[in-house]
Amino acid sequence: MSELQYILLSTGVMLAFLGFFIVLELLLPPGFPDKSRKQVRNIVFILFGIVALTFHLNIGDDVIVDLRGAAIAIANIFGGYWVGFATAVVEAVYRWRIGGAAALAGLLGIMGCFLLSAILVALSRAKNASNDVRLGTILLAGIAVGISESLSLLLIPGPSGGLSIFHKIGMTVFLVQFVSTMLFGGLLKLLDERLQAVAESGRKTQTLNEILKQSIGALSSAMVHRDPTTAGHEKRVADLAVAVGKELGFEPDRLEGLYLAALVHDVGQIQVPAEILVRPRKLGPEEFELIKVHCEAGYDILRDVKFPWPIAEIVYQHHENVDGSGYPRGLNDERILPEAKIIHVCDALEAMLSHRPFRRAYDIDYAMRQMQIYSGSHYDPEVINACIRLFCDKGYTFPEPGKQT
């Protein structure tokens, strides 16, 4: 094998293994624990040590091992000294099995790679306040293993002598080890920075979502002060809506949007006079017209908030009937969002099953009969059937106050 072939083979092996490493990292699920991810990496680093010795350059009866120093350096930097040591041990055992006149020189080269790279990595980290891998650390480790590998050539016995071999390929061996360490280490550093950025973005998104949920909850709770007679209505509607969404096969993210929309579906009632909301009798036509504006009012309140879900539109539509007879825009079945259809049913059902100042709560059988009467005209039949399964077949009940999901 010529020196050019040796360099090309080394580069090809490095790139192939790096590709395998990156694919493995990307295949790990997003929620994979950091500790387990680190353990997988450490195993891969040790496997890299075996791969590094599988491809080698033969010079007569001697063997010059390819990439072993780079494997140890990468393990030291990204896995820690124990992982680097384990990689070196695996390489030493494998190198001893290869044998040949250069066996002792190879073992000493492996030992030198581990010691030199470990010392330089330790010195570099001692000057670095953070635990982040620096490019300078990779550079120093690459130089260390390159020097160790090339100098080990001097220890090869035989007719040609180590010095002759060193003069012939010493610089090539140095460059291969140095470039391989820089290539793998640099790209691995970029991958780590990318994963950290994604993780940090995820944490920030989660924090923002929590703030969003708390704000929505506070907005929903404010309705209690406007209409104490319906205290807990929004949360019970939200709980039932999520149960219906699960019954219909909604994904978790969509269920979250459904829950938040249900919590604020009546937020527009803030603009309705309080004396109308708490009046202990059925509303007259003029009063009902005032109540009807709460859908559009809720939309106006929420439309400028950048939700990940169309919450403002869901609130706008939650009193639309599938036959187009609802309000405020008279939308028909195809133009109504599925979440709005669910909240429409859950809102009406919860109202019937709860006490009001002008009547007592209806029982579940009566409420279900009423819902079925208007199925296909006011309410979506699929949602009605899901509610029937939940209450009649699966024993669903509204949660106690303070226990909503």
PDB file of C-alpha atoms in Angstrom, residues 40-278:
ATOM      1  CA  VAL A  40     -23.666   4.930  24.234  1.00  0.00           C
ATOM      2  CA  ARG A  41     -20.979   7.372  23.113  1.00  0.00           C
ATOM      3  CA  ASN A  42     -18.368   5.769  25.331  1.00  0.00           C
ATOM      4  CA  ILE A  43     -19.106   2.344  23.881  1.00  0.00           C
ATOM      5  CA  VAL A  44     -18.811   3.775  20.364  1.00  0.00           C
ATOM      6  CA  PHE A  45     -15.459   5.370  21.230  1.00  0.00           C
ATOM      7  CA  ILE A  46     -14.113   1.979  22.322  1.00  0.00           C
ATOM      8  CA  LEU A  47     -15.467   0.396  19.133  1.00  0.00           C
ATOM      9  CA  PHE A  48     -13.683   3.161  17.236  1.00  0.00           C
ATOM     10  CA  GLY A  49     -10.437   1.903  18.787  1.00  0.00           C
ATOM     11  CA  ILE A  50     -11.065  -1.547  17.315  1.00  0.00           C
ATOM     12  CA  VAL A  51     -11.940  -0.129  13.907  1.00  0.00           C
ATOM     13  CA  ALA A  52      -8.788   1.981  14.006  1.00  0.00           C
ATOM     14  CA  LEU A  53      -6.638  -1.152  14.174  1.00  0.00           C
ATOM     15  CA  THR A  54      -8.582  -3.067  11.539  1.00  0.00           C
ATOM     16  CA  PHE A  55      -7.184  -0.852   8.760  1.00  0.00           C
ATOM     17  CA  HIS A  56      -3.413  -0.653   8.752  1.00  0.00           C
ATOM     18  CA  LEU A  57      -0.413  -0.060   6.515  1.00  0.00           C
ATOM     19  CA  ASN A  58       1.969  -2.982   5.963  1.00  0.00           C
ATOM     20  CA  ILE A  59       5.672  -2.308   5.470  1.00  0.00           C
ATOM     21  CA  GLY A  60       7.451  -5.559   4.770  1.00  0.00           C
ATOM     22  CA  ASP A  61       7.040  -7.870   7.732  1.00  0.00           C
ATOM     23  CA  ASP A  62       6.107  -5.011  10.046  1.00  0.00           C
ATOM     24  CA  VAL A  63       2.722  -3.425  10.683  1.00  0.00           C
ATOM     25  CA  ILE A  64       2.043   0.262  11.120  1.00  0.00           C
ATOM     26  CA  VAL A  65      -1.408   0.640  12.678  1.00  0.00           C
ATOM     27  CA  ASP A  66      -3.767   3.275  11.283  1.00  0.00           C
ATOM     28  CA  LEU A  67      -5.792   5.823  13.319  1.00  0.00           C
ATOM     29  CA  ARG A  68      -5.136   4.298  16.747  1.00  0.00           C
ATOM     30  CA  GLY A  69      -3.877   7.597  18.184  1.00  0.00           C
ATOM     31  CA  ALA A  70      -6.876   9.535  16.879  1.00  0.00           C
ATOM     32  CA  ALA A  71      -9.257   7.046  18.512  1.00  0.00           C
ATOM     33  CA  ILE A  72      -7.549   7.408  21.894  1.00  0.00           C
ATOM     34  CA  ALA A  73      -7.429  11.211  21.659  1.00  0.00           C
ATOM     35  CA  ILE A  74     -11.131  11.483  20.790  1.00  0.00           C
ATOM     36  CA  ALA A  75     -12.016   9.109  23.649  1.00  0.00           C
ATOM     37  CA  ASN A  76      -9.936  11.180  26.095  1.00  0.00           C
ATOM     38  CA  ILE A  77     -11.480  14.475  25.016  1.00  0.00           C
ATOM     39  CA  PHE A  78     -15.136  13.555  24.683  1.00  0.00           C
ATOM     40  CA  GLY A  79     -15.455  10.471  26.871  1.00  0.00           C
ATOM     41  CA  GLY A  80     -13.032  11.099  29.721  1.00  0.00           C
ATOM     42  CA  TYR A  81      -9.800   9.486  30.799  1.00  0.00           C
ATOM     43  CA  TRP A  82     -11.328   6.147  31.803  1.00  0.00           C
ATOM     44  CA  VAL A  83     -12.888   5.816  28.360  1.00  0.00           C
ATOM     45  CA  GLY A  84      -9.574   6.801  26.783  1.00  0.00           C
ATOM     46  CA  PHE A  85      -7.804   4.211  28.907  1.00  0.00           C
ATOM     47  CA  ALA A  86     -10.363   1.518  27.973  1.00  0.00           C
ATOM     48  CA  THR A  87      -9.898   2.379  24.288  1.00  0.00           C
ATOM     49  CA  ALA A  88      -6.125   2.136  24.677  1.00  0.00           C
ATOM     50  CA  VAL A  89      -6.413  -1.259  26.420  1.00  0.00           C
ATOM     51  CA  VAL A  90      -8.662  -2.618  23.671  1.00  0.00           C
ATOM     52  CA  GLU A  91      -6.223  -1.368  21.056  1.00  0.00           C
ATOM     53  CA  ALA A  92      -3.249  -2.877  22.931  1.00  0.00           C
ATOM     54  CA  VAL A  93      -4.903  -6.307  23.094  1.00  0.00           C
ATOM     55  CA  TYR A  94      -5.809  -6.142  19.411  1.00  0.00           C
ATOM     56  CA  ARG A  95      -2.328  -4.891  18.488  1.00  0.00           C
ATOM     57  CA  TRP A  96      -0.694  -7.754  20.391  1.00  0.00           C
ATOM     58  CA  ARG A  97      -2.802 -10.232  18.423  1.00  0.00           C
ATOM     59  CA  ILE A  98      -1.677  -8.664  15.159  1.00  0.00           C
ATOM     60  CA  GLY A  99       1.922  -9.367  16.181  1.00  0.00           C
ATOM     61  CA  GLY A 100       4.844  -8.778  13.848  1.00  0.00           C
ATOM     62  CA  ALA A 101       8.198  -7.164  14.441  1.00  0.00           C
ATOM     63  CA  ALA A 102       6.533  -3.824  15.158  1.00  0.00           C
ATOM     64  CA  ALA A 103       4.299  -5.202  17.932  1.00  0.00           C
ATOM     65  CA  LEU A 104       6.331  -3.720  20.799  1.00  0.00           C
ATOM     66  CA  ALA A 105       6.674  -0.394  19.015  1.00  0.00           C
ATOM     67  CA  GLY A 106       2.909  -0.394  18.450  1.00  0.00           C
ATOM     68  CA  LEU A 107       2.163  -1.072  22.111  1.00  0.00           C
ATOM     69  CA  LEU A 108       4.512   1.688  23.224  1.00  0.00           C
ATOM     70  CA  GLY A 109       2.936   4.013  20.673  1.00  0.00           C
ATOM     71  CA  ILE A 110      -0.524   3.276  22.063  1.00  0.00           C
ATOM     72  CA  MET A 111       0.708   3.939  25.601  1.00  0.00           C
ATOM     73  CA  GLY A 112       2.350   7.186  24.486  1.00  0.00           C
ATOM     74  CA  CYS A 113      -0.818   8.328  22.691  1.00  0.00           C
ATOM     75  CA  PHE A 114      -2.895   7.828  25.819  1.00  0.00           C
ATOM     76  CA  LEU A 115      -0.457   9.489  28.214  1.00  0.00           C
ATOM     77  CA  LEU A 116       0.463  12.464  26.026  1.00  0.00           C
ATOM     78  CA  SER A 117      -3.097  13.251  24.920  1.00  0.00           C
ATOM     79  CA  ALA A 118      -4.446  12.791  28.479  1.00  0.00           C
ATOM     80  CA  ILE A 119      -1.837  15.179  29.896  1.00  0.00           C
ATOM     81  CA  LEU A 120      -2.430  17.830  27.245  1.00  0.00           C
ATOM     82  CA  VAL A 121      -6.215  17.550  27.580  1.00  0.00           C
ATOM     83  CA  ALA A 122      -5.881  17.918  31.373  1.00  0.00           C
ATOM     84  CA  LEU A 123      -3.653  21.001  31.020  1.00  0.00           C
ATOM     85  CA  SER A 124      -6.033  22.549  28.482  1.00  0.00           C
ATOM     86  CA  ARG A 125      -9.055  21.969  30.693  1.00  0.00           C
ATOM     87  CA  ALA A 126      -7.251  23.372  33.716  1.00  0.00           C
ATOM     88  CA  LYS A 127      -7.014  26.717  31.886  1.00  0.00           C
ATOM     89  CA  ASN A 128     -10.608  26.551  30.680  1.00  0.00           C
ATOM     90  CA  ALA A 129     -13.214  27.726  33.175  1.00  0.00           C
ATOM     91  CA  SER A 130     -16.067  25.930  31.395  1.00  0.00           C
ATOM     92  CA  ASN A 131     -16.445  22.239  30.621  1.00  0.00           C
ATOM     93  CA  ASP A 132     -16.965  22.889  26.911  1.00  0.00           C
ATOM     94  CA  VAL A 133     -14.494  21.248  24.554  1.00  0.00           C
ATOM     95  CA  ARG A 134     -12.274  23.868  22.949  1.00  0.00           C
ATOM     96  CA  LEU A 135     -10.805  23.642  19.486  1.00  0.00           C
ATOM     97  CA  GLY A 136      -7.379  24.233  21.009  1.00  0.00           C
ATOM     98  CA  THR A 137      -7.777  21.087  23.114  1.00  0.00           C
ATOM     99  CA  ILE A 138      -8.477  19.028  19.995  1.00  0.00           C
ATOM    100  CA  LEU A 139      -5.509  20.649  18.268  1.00  0.00           C
ATOM    101  CA  LEU A 140      -3.103  19.822  21.104  1.00  0.00           C
ATOM    102  CA  ALA A 141      -4.385  16.246  21.378  1.00  0.00           C
ATOM    103  CA  GLY A 142      -3.955  15.781  17.621  1.00  0.00           C
ATOM    104  CA  ILE A 143      -0.362  17.007  17.797  1.00  0.00           C
ATOM    105  CA  ALA A 144       0.306  14.736  20.807  1.00  0.00           C
ATOM    106  CA  VAL A 145      -0.907  11.526  19.177  1.00  0.00           C
ATOM    107  CA  GLY A 146       0.743  12.443  15.880  1.00  0.00           C
ATOM    108  CA  ILE A 147       4.107  12.854  17.607  1.00  0.00           C
ATOM    109  CA  SER A 148       3.654   9.671  19.636  1.00  0.00           C
ATOM    110  CA  GLU A 149       2.728   7.597  16.588  1.00  0.00           C
ATOM    111  CA  SER A 150       5.537   8.903  14.408  1.00  0.00           C
ATOM    112  CA  LEU A 151       8.200   8.561  17.139  1.00  0.00           C
ATOM    113  CA  SER A 152       7.120   4.972  17.830  1.00  0.00           C
ATOM    114  CA  LEU A 153       8.389   4.129  14.340  1.00  0.00           C
ATOM    115  CA  LEU A 154      11.939   4.597  15.652  1.00  0.00           C
ATOM    116  CA  LEU A 155      11.463   1.545  17.900  1.00  0.00           C
ATOM    117  CA  ILE A 156      10.780  -0.868  15.046  1.00  0.00           C
ATOM    118  CA  PRO A 157      13.619  -3.423  14.736  1.00  0.00           C
ATOM    119  CA  GLY A 158      14.654  -5.144  11.543  1.00  0.00           C
ATOM    120  CA  PRO A 159      17.048  -4.911   8.638  1.00  0.00           C
ATOM    121  CA  SER A 160      15.759  -1.546   7.449  1.00  0.00           C
ATOM    122  CA  GLY A 161      15.765  -0.087  10.958  1.00  0.00           C
ATOM    123  CA  GLY A 162      13.334   2.214  12.662  1.00  0.00           C
ATOM    124  CA  LEU A 163      15.148   5.370  11.654  1.00  0.00           C
ATOM    125  CA  SER A 164      14.821   4.527   7.981  1.00  0.00           C
ATOM    126  CA  ILE A 165      11.094   3.838   8.384  1.00  0.00           C
ATOM    127  CA  PHE A 166      10.706   7.071  10.354  1.00  0.00           C
ATOM    128  CA  HIS A 167      12.330   9.100   7.583  1.00  0.00           C
ATOM    129  CA  LYS A 168      10.179   7.369   5.004  1.00  0.00           C
ATOM    130  CA  ILE A 169       6.688   7.706   6.489  1.00  0.00           C
ATOM    131  CA  GLY A 170       7.089   9.533   9.810  1.00  0.00           C
ATOM    132  CA  MET A 171       5.558  12.764   8.563  1.00  0.00           C
ATOM    133  CA  THR A 172       2.737  10.889   6.821  1.00  0.00           C
ATOM    134  CA  VAL A 173       1.870   9.013  10.025  1.00  0.00           C
ATOM    135  CA  PHE A 174       1.933  12.294  11.974  1.00  0.00           C
ATOM    136  CA  LEU A 175      -0.347  14.043   9.493  1.00  0.00           C
ATOM    137  CA  VAL A 176      -2.822  11.162   9.331  1.00  0.00           C
ATOM    138  CA  GLN A 177      -3.161  11.030  13.125  1.00  0.00           C
ATOM    139  CA  PHE A 178      -3.317  14.825  13.436  1.00  0.00           C
ATOM    140  CA  VAL A 179      -5.828  15.373  10.622  1.00  0.00           C
ATOM    141  CA  SER A 180      -7.988  12.433  11.757  1.00  0.00           C
ATOM    142  CA  THR A 181      -8.141  13.800  15.312  1.00  0.00           C
ATOM    143  CA  MET A 182      -8.962  17.315  14.107  1.00  0.00           C
ATOM    144  CA  LEU A 183     -11.558  16.061  11.620  1.00  0.00           C
ATOM    145  CA  PHE A 184     -13.402  13.776  14.024  1.00  0.00           C
ATOM    146  CA  GLY A 185     -12.976  16.087  17.030  1.00  0.00           C
ATOM    147  CA  GLY A 186     -13.987  19.239  15.177  1.00  0.00           C
ATOM    148  CA  LEU A 187     -17.120  17.743  13.657  1.00  0.00           C
ATOM    149  CA  LEU A 188     -18.029  16.077  16.948  1.00  0.00           C
ATOM    150  CA  LYS A 189     -17.655  19.452  18.668  1.00  0.00           C
ATOM    151  CA  LEU A 190     -20.022  21.001  16.118  1.00  0.00           C
ATOM    152  CA  LEU A 191     -22.484  18.153  16.669  1.00  0.00           C
ATOM    153  CA  ASP A 192     -22.354  18.666  20.438  1.00  0.00           C
ATOM    154  CA  GLU A 193     -22.906  22.403  20.072  1.00  0.00           C
ATOM    155  CA  ARG A 194     -25.866  21.719  17.802  1.00  0.00           C
ATOM    156  CA  LEU A 195     -27.378  19.247  20.270  1.00  0.00           C
ATOM    157  CA  GLN A 196     -26.841  21.679  23.138  1.00  0.00           C
ATOM    158  CA  ALA A 197     -28.486  24.482  21.171  1.00  0.00           C
ATOM    159  CA  VAL A 198     -31.482  22.262  20.405  1.00  0.00           C
ATOM    160  CA  ALA A 199     -31.722  21.186  24.057  1.00  0.00           C
ATOM    161  CA  GLU A 200     -31.494  24.799  25.249  1.00  0.00           C
ATOM    162  CA  SER A 201     -34.133  25.830  22.737  1.00  0.00           C
ATOM    163  CA  GLY A 202     -36.344  23.004  23.997  1.00  0.00           C
ATOM    164  CA  ARG A 203     -35.898  24.140  27.600  1.00  0.00           C
ATOM    165  CA  LYS A 204     -36.754  27.725  26.693  1.00  0.00           C
ATOM    166  CA  THR A 205     -39.802  26.575  24.732  1.00  0.00           C
ATOM    167  CA  GLN A 206     -40.932  24.475  27.683  1.00  0.00           C
ATOM    168  CA  THR A 207     -40.510  27.445  30.018  1.00  0.00           C
ATOM    169  CA  LEU A 208     -42.485  29.687  27.674  1.00  0.00           C
ATOM    170  CA  ASN A 209     -45.207  27.038  27.400  1.00  0.00           C
ATOM    171  CA  GLU A 210     -45.431  26.852  31.186  1.00  0.00           C
ATOM    172  CA  ILE A 211     -45.745  30.638  31.405  1.00  0.00           C
ATOM    173  CA  LEU A 212     -48.359  30.500  28.655  1.00  0.00           C
ATOM    174  CA  LYS A 213     -50.339  27.833  30.500  1.00  0.00           C
ATOM    175  CA  GLN A 214     -50.174  29.769  33.748  1.00  0.00           C
ATOM    176  CA  SER A 215     -51.355  32.925  31.985  1.00  0.00           C
ATOM    177  CA  ILE A 216     -54.215  31.036  30.362  1.00  0.00           C
ATOM    178  CA  GLY A 217     -55.120  29.530  33.745  1.00  0.00           C
ATOM    179  CA  ALA A 218     -55.111  32.962  35.374  1.00  0.00           C
ATOM    180  CA  LEU A 219     -57.282  34.359  32.581  1.00  0.00           C
ATOM    181  CA  SER A 220     -59.686  31.445  32.997  1.00  0.00           C
ATOM    182  CA  SER A 221     -59.817  31.877  36.766  1.00  0.00           C
ATOM    183  CA  ALA A 222     -60.669  35.561  36.327  1.00  0.00           C
ATOM    184  CA  MET A 223     -64.039  34.473  34.899  1.00  0.00           C
ATOM    185  CA  VAL A 224     -65.019  33.096  38.305  1.00  0.00           C
ATOM    186  CA  HIS A 225     -65.076  36.641  39.689  1.00  0.00           C
ATOM    187  CA  ARG A 226     -67.399  37.698  36.890  1.00  0.00           C
ATOM    188  CA  ASP A 227     -69.785  34.742  37.256  1.00  0.00           C
ATOM    189  CA  PRO A 228     -69.404  32.754  40.503  1.00  0.00           C
ATOM    190  CA  THR A 229     -72.419  30.588  39.568  1.00  0.00           C
ATOM    191  CA  THR A 230     -70.367  28.830  36.877  1.00  0.00           C
ATOM    192  CA  ALA A 231     -67.162  28.409  38.904  1.00  0.00           C
ATOM    193  CA  GLY A 232     -65.057  25.582  37.448  1.00  0.00           C
ATOM    194  CA  HIS A 233     -67.046  25.433  34.200  1.00  0.00           C
ATOM    195  CA  GLU A 234     -64.046  26.174  31.972  1.00  0.00           C
ATOM    196  CA  LYS A 235     -61.822  23.572  33.662  1.00  0.00           C
ATOM    197  CA  ARG A 236     -64.506  20.878  33.519  1.00  0.00           C
ATOM    198  CA  VAL A 237     -65.118  21.631  29.838  1.00  0.00           C
ATOM    199  CA  ALA A 238     -61.367  21.484  29.228  1.00  0.00           C
ATOM    200  CA  ASP A 239     -61.043  18.128  31.006  1.00  0.00           C
ATOM    201  CA  LEU A 240     -63.915  16.601  29.028  1.00  0.00           C
ATOM    202  CA  ALA A 241     -62.615  18.113  25.773  1.00  0.00           C
ATOM    203  CA  VAL A 242     -59.222  16.448  26.273  1.00  0.00           C
ATOM    204  CA  ALA A 243     -60.925  13.121  27.041  1.00  0.00           C
ATOM    205  CA  VAL A 244     -62.943  13.440  23.821  1.00  0.00           C
ATOM    206  CA  GLY A 245     -59.807  14.440  21.883  1.00  0.00           C
ATOM    207  CA  LYS A 246     -58.038  11.305  23.126  1.00  0.00           C
ATOM    208  CA  GLU A 247     -61.062   9.232  22.140  1.00  0.00           C
ATOM    209  CA  LEU A 248     -60.822  10.695  18.638  1.00  0.00           C
ATOM    210  CA  GLY A 249     -57.083   9.990  18.387  1.00  0.00           C
ATOM    211  CA  PHE A 250     -55.642  13.505  18.758  1.00  0.00           C
ATOM    212  CA  GLU A 251     -51.862  13.761  19.167  1.00  0.00           C
ATOM    213  CA  PRO A 252     -50.499  15.082  22.533  1.00  0.00           C
ATOM    214  CA  ASP A 253     -49.525  18.480  21.103  1.00  0.00           C
ATOM    215  CA  ARG A 254     -52.985  18.951  19.619  1.00  0.00           C
ATOM    216  CA  LEU A 255     -54.584  17.906  22.914  1.00  0.00           C
ATOM    217  CA  GLU A 256     -52.579  20.614  24.669  1.00  0.00           C
ATOM    218  CA  GLY A 257     -53.928  23.276  22.317  1.00  0.00           C
ATOM    219  CA  LEU A 258     -57.457  21.907  22.752  1.00  0.00           C
ATOM    220  CA  TYR A 259     -57.119  22.084  26.536  1.00  0.00           C
ATOM    221  CA  LEU A 260     -55.919  25.683  26.523  1.00  0.00           C
ATOM    222  CA  ALA A 261     -58.622  26.758  24.078  1.00  0.00           C
ATOM    223  CA  ALA A 262     -61.291  25.149  26.273  1.00  0.00           C
ATOM    224  CA  LEU A 263     -59.935  26.976  29.333  1.00  0.00           C
ATOM    225  CA  VAL A 264     -60.563  30.354  27.681  1.00  0.00           C
ATOM    226  CA  HIS A 265     -63.519  29.568  25.430  1.00  0.00           C
ATOM    227  CA  ASP A 266     -65.737  32.001  27.399  1.00  0.00           C
ATOM    228  CA  VAL A 267     -63.122  34.692  28.046  1.00  0.00           C
ATOM    229  CA  GLY A 268     -65.121  37.081  25.866  1.00  0.00           C
ATOM    230  CA  GLN A 269     -67.792  37.186  28.564  1.00  0.00           C
ATOM    231  CA  ILE A 270     -65.581  39.750  30.295  1.00  0.00           C
ATOM    232  CA  GLN A 271     -67.283  42.260  27.976  1.00  0.00           C
ATOM    233  CA  VAL A 272     -70.786  41.091  28.930  1.00  0.00           C
ATOM    234  CA  PRO A 273     -72.450  43.008  31.802  1.00  0.00           C
ATOM    235  CA  ALA A 274     -72.053  41.005  35.026  1.00  0.00           C
ATOM    236  CA  GLU A 275     -75.728  41.421  36.006  1.00  0.00           C
ATOM    237  CA  ILE A 276     -76.730  39.469  32.900  1.00  0.00           C
ATOM    238  CA  LEU A 277     -74.285  36.621  33.634  1.00  0.00           C
ATOM    239  CA  VAL A 278     -75.560  36.098  37.197  1.00  0.00           C
TER     240      VAL A 278
END
